[in-house]
Short mmCIF file of C-alpha atoms in Angstrom, two decimals:
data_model
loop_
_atom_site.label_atom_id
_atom_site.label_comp_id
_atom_site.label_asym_id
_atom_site.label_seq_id
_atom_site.Cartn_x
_atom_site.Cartn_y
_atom_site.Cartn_z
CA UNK A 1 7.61 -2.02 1.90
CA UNK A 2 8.45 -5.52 0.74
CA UNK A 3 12.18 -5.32 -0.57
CA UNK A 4 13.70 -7.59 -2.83
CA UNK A 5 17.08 -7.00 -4.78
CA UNK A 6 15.80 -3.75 -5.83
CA UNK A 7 18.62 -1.56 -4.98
CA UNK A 8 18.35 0.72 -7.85
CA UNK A 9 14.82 1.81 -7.16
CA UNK A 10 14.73 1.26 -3.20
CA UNK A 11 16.07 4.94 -2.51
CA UNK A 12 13.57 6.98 -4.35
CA UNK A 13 10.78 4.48 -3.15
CA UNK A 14 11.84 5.47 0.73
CA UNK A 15 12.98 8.92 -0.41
CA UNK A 16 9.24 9.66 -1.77
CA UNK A 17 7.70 8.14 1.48
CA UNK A 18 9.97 9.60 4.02
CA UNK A 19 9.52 13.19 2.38
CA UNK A 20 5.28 13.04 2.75
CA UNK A 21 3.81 16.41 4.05
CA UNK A 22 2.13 13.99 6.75
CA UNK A 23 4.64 13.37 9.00
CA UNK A 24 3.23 10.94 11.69
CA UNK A 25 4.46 7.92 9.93
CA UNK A 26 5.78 4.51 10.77
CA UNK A 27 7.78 3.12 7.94
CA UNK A 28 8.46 -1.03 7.32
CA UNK A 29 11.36 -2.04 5.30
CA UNK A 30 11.24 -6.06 5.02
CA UNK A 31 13.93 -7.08 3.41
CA UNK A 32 13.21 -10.66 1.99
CA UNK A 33 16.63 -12.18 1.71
CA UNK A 34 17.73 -9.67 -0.71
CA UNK A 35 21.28 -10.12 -2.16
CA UNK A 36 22.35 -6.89 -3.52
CA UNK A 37 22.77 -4.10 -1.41
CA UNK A 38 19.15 -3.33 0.11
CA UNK A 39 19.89 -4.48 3.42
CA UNK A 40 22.96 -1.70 3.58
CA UNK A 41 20.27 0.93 2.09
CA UNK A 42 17.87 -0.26 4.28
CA UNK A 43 19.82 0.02 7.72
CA UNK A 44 21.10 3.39 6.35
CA UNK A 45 17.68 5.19 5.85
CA UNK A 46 16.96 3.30 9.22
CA UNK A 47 19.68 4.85 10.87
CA UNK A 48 19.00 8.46 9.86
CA UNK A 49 15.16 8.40 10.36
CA UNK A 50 13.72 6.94 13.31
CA UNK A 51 10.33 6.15 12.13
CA UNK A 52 12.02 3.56 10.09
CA UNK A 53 12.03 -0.24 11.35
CA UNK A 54 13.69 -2.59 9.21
CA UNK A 55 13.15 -6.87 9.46
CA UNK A 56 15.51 -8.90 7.80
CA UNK A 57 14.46 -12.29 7.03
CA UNK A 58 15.17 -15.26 5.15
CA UNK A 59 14.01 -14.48 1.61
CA UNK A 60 9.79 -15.98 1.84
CA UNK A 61 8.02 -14.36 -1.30
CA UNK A 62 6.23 -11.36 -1.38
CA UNK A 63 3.07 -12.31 0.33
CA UNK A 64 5.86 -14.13 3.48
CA UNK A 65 7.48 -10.16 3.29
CA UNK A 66 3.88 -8.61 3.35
CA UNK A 67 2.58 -10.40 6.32
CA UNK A 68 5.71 -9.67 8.31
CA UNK A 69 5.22 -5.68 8.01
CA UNK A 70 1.49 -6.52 9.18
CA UNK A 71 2.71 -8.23 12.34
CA UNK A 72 4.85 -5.26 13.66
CA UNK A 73 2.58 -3.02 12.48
CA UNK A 74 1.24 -0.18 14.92
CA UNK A 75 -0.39 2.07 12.98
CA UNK A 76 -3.60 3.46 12.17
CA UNK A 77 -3.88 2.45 8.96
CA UNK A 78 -1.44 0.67 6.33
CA UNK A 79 -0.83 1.48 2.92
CA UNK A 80 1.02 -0.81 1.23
CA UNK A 81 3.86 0.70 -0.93
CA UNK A 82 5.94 -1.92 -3.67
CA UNK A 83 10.16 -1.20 -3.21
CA UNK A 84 10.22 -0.13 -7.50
CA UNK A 85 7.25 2.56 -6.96
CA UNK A 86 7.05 6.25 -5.51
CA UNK A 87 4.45 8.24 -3.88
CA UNK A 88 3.32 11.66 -4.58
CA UNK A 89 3.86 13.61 -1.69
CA UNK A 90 0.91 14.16 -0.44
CA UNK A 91 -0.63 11.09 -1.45
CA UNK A 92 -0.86 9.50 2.57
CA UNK A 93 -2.26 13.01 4.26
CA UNK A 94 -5.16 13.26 1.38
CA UNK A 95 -5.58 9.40 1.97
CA UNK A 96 -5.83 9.88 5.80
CA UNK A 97 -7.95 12.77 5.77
CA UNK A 98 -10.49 11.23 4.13
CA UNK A 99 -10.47 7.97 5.96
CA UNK A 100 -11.22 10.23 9.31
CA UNK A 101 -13.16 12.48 7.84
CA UNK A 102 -15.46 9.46 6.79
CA UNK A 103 -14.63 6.85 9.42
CA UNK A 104 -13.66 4.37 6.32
CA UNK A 105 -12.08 1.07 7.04
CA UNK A 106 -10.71 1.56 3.47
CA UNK A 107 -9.68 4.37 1.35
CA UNK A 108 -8.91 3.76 -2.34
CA UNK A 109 -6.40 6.92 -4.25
CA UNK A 110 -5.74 7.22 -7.81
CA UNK A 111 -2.29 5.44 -9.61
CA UNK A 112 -0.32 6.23 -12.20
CA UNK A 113 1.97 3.85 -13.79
CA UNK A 114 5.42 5.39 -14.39
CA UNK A 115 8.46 3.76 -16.72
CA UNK A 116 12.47 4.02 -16.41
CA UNK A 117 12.06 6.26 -19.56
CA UNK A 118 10.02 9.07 -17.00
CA UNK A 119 6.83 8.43 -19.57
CA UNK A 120 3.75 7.72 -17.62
CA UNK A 121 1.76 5.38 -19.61
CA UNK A 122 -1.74 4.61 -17.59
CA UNK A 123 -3.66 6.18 -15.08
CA UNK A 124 -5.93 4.44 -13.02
CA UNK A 125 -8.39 7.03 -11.54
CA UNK A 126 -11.00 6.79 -8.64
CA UNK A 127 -14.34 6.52 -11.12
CA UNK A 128 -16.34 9.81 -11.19
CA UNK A 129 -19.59 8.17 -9.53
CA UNK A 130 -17.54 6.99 -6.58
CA UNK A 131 -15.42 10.19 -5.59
CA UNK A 132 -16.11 11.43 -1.87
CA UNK A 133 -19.14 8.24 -1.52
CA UNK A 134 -18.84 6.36 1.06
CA UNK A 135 -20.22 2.68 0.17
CA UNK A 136 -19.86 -0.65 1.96
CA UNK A 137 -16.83 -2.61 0.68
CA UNK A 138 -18.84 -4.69 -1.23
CA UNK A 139 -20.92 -1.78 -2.77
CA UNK A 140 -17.35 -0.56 -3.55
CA UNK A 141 -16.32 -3.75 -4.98
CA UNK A 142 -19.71 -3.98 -7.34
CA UNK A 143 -18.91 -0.53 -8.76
CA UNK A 144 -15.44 -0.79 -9.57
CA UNK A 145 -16.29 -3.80 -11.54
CA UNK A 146 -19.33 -2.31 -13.35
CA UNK A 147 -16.99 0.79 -13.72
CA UNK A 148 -14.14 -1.56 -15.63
CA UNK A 149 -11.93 0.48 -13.08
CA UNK A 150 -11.56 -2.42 -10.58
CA UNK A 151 -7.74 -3.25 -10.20
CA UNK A 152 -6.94 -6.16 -7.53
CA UNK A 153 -3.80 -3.99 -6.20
CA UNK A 154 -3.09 -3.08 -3.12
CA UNK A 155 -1.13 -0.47 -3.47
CA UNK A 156 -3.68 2.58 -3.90
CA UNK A 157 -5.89 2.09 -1.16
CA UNK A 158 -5.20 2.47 3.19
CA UNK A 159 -6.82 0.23 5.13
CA UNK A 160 -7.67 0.51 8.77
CA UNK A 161 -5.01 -1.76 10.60
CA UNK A 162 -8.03 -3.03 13.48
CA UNK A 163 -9.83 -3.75 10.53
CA UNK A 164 -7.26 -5.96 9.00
CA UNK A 165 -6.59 -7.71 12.10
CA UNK A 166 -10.28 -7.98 13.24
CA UNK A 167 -10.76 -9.81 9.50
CA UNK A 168 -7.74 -11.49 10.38
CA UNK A 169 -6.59 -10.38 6.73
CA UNK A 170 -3.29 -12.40 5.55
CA UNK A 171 -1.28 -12.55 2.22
CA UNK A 172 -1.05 -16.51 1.21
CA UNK A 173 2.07 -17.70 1.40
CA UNK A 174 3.24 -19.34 -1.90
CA UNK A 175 2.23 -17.07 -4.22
CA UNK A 176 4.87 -15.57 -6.24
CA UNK A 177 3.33 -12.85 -8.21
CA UNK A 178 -0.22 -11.54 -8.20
CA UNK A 179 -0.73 -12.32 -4.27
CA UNK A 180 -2.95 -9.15 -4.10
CA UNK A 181 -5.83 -10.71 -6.52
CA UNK A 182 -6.81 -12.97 -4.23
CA UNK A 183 -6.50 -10.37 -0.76
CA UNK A 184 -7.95 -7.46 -2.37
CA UNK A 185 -11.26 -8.59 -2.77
CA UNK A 186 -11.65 -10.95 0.32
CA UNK A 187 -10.54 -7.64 2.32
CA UNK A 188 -12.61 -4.82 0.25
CA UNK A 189 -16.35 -6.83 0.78
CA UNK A 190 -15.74 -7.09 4.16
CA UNK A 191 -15.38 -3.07 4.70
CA UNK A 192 -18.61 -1.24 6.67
CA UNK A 193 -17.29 1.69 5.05
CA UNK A 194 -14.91 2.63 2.14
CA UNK A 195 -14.37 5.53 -0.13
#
């Protein structure tokens, strides 16, 4: 979780991950240089729930934050989770089932877009010819385009973490919005398997 001055969403962000029915989890907290209180948050969750690590670091961008999870990372796979969003609570266990089940190097779940008004506006769901078929990344890549459903986003998808490193799959640095266009599709076509 890249964290960035976000202190009024940062609780219910941790609060939704920290509460998933699957358990075995390590959680990142990067905080970028943030000046409100998210470091204080951030070593407080730490402190009561030790699958929490936290890096503080000089404030680098998003993609700078991203990258610096990676590196500690230990995992089996990596989701990617944005410090303003939640996650359903089963939303990792369904995720990691399926990645097992079907030996996938990357797993793509449905989103829903939620606003500070509770109103959930657009739902992005896995298309109908794609759900529980396991494709190549790049077959994967081909039908979410022809689908219109393709969204360069990282955050709906796990991705096998010896996959990522094997690809040697970086954010680049720089980039202040938007950084997943351009790693989303370099990492997706270079999946044996996804679903």
């Amino acid at each position: 979780i890249p964290v960035y001055n976000v202190e009024k969403y940062l609780p219910a962000c941790i609060e939704s991950i920290i509460n998933q029915t699957y358990k075995n989890l390590e959680i990142i907290l990067v905080n970028d240089g943030s000046t409100d209180s998210c470091p204080q948050i951030c070593e407080e969750y730490a402190a009561k729930d030790n699958r929490i690590k936290v890096i503080h670091k000089k404030n680098g961008g998003l993609s700078d934050a991203r990258n610096s999870g990676l590196e500690i990372a230990t995992g089996e796979f990596i989701s990617f989770v944005d410090s303003d969003d939640w996650i359903k609570e089963n939303s990792l266990g369904r995720l990691y089932q399926e990645a097992i089940k079907f030996q996938a190097d990357v797993v793509m779940g449905e989103m829903e877009f939620g606003h500070t008004d509770g109103s959930m506006s657009y739902y992005m769901p896995v298309p109908k010819e794609m759900t529980y078929i396991s494709f190549t990344g790049k077959e994967a890549f081909i039908q979410l385009i022809k689908s219109g459903s393709y969204r360069p986003m990282v955050c709906n998808y796990i991705y096998r973490r010896l996959f990522l490193e094997e690809i040697q799959a970086k954010f680049m640095t720089g980039i202040t919005i938007h950084e997943d266009e351009l790693w989303m599709p370099v990492v997706l076509c270079q999946a044996a398997k996804t679903i």
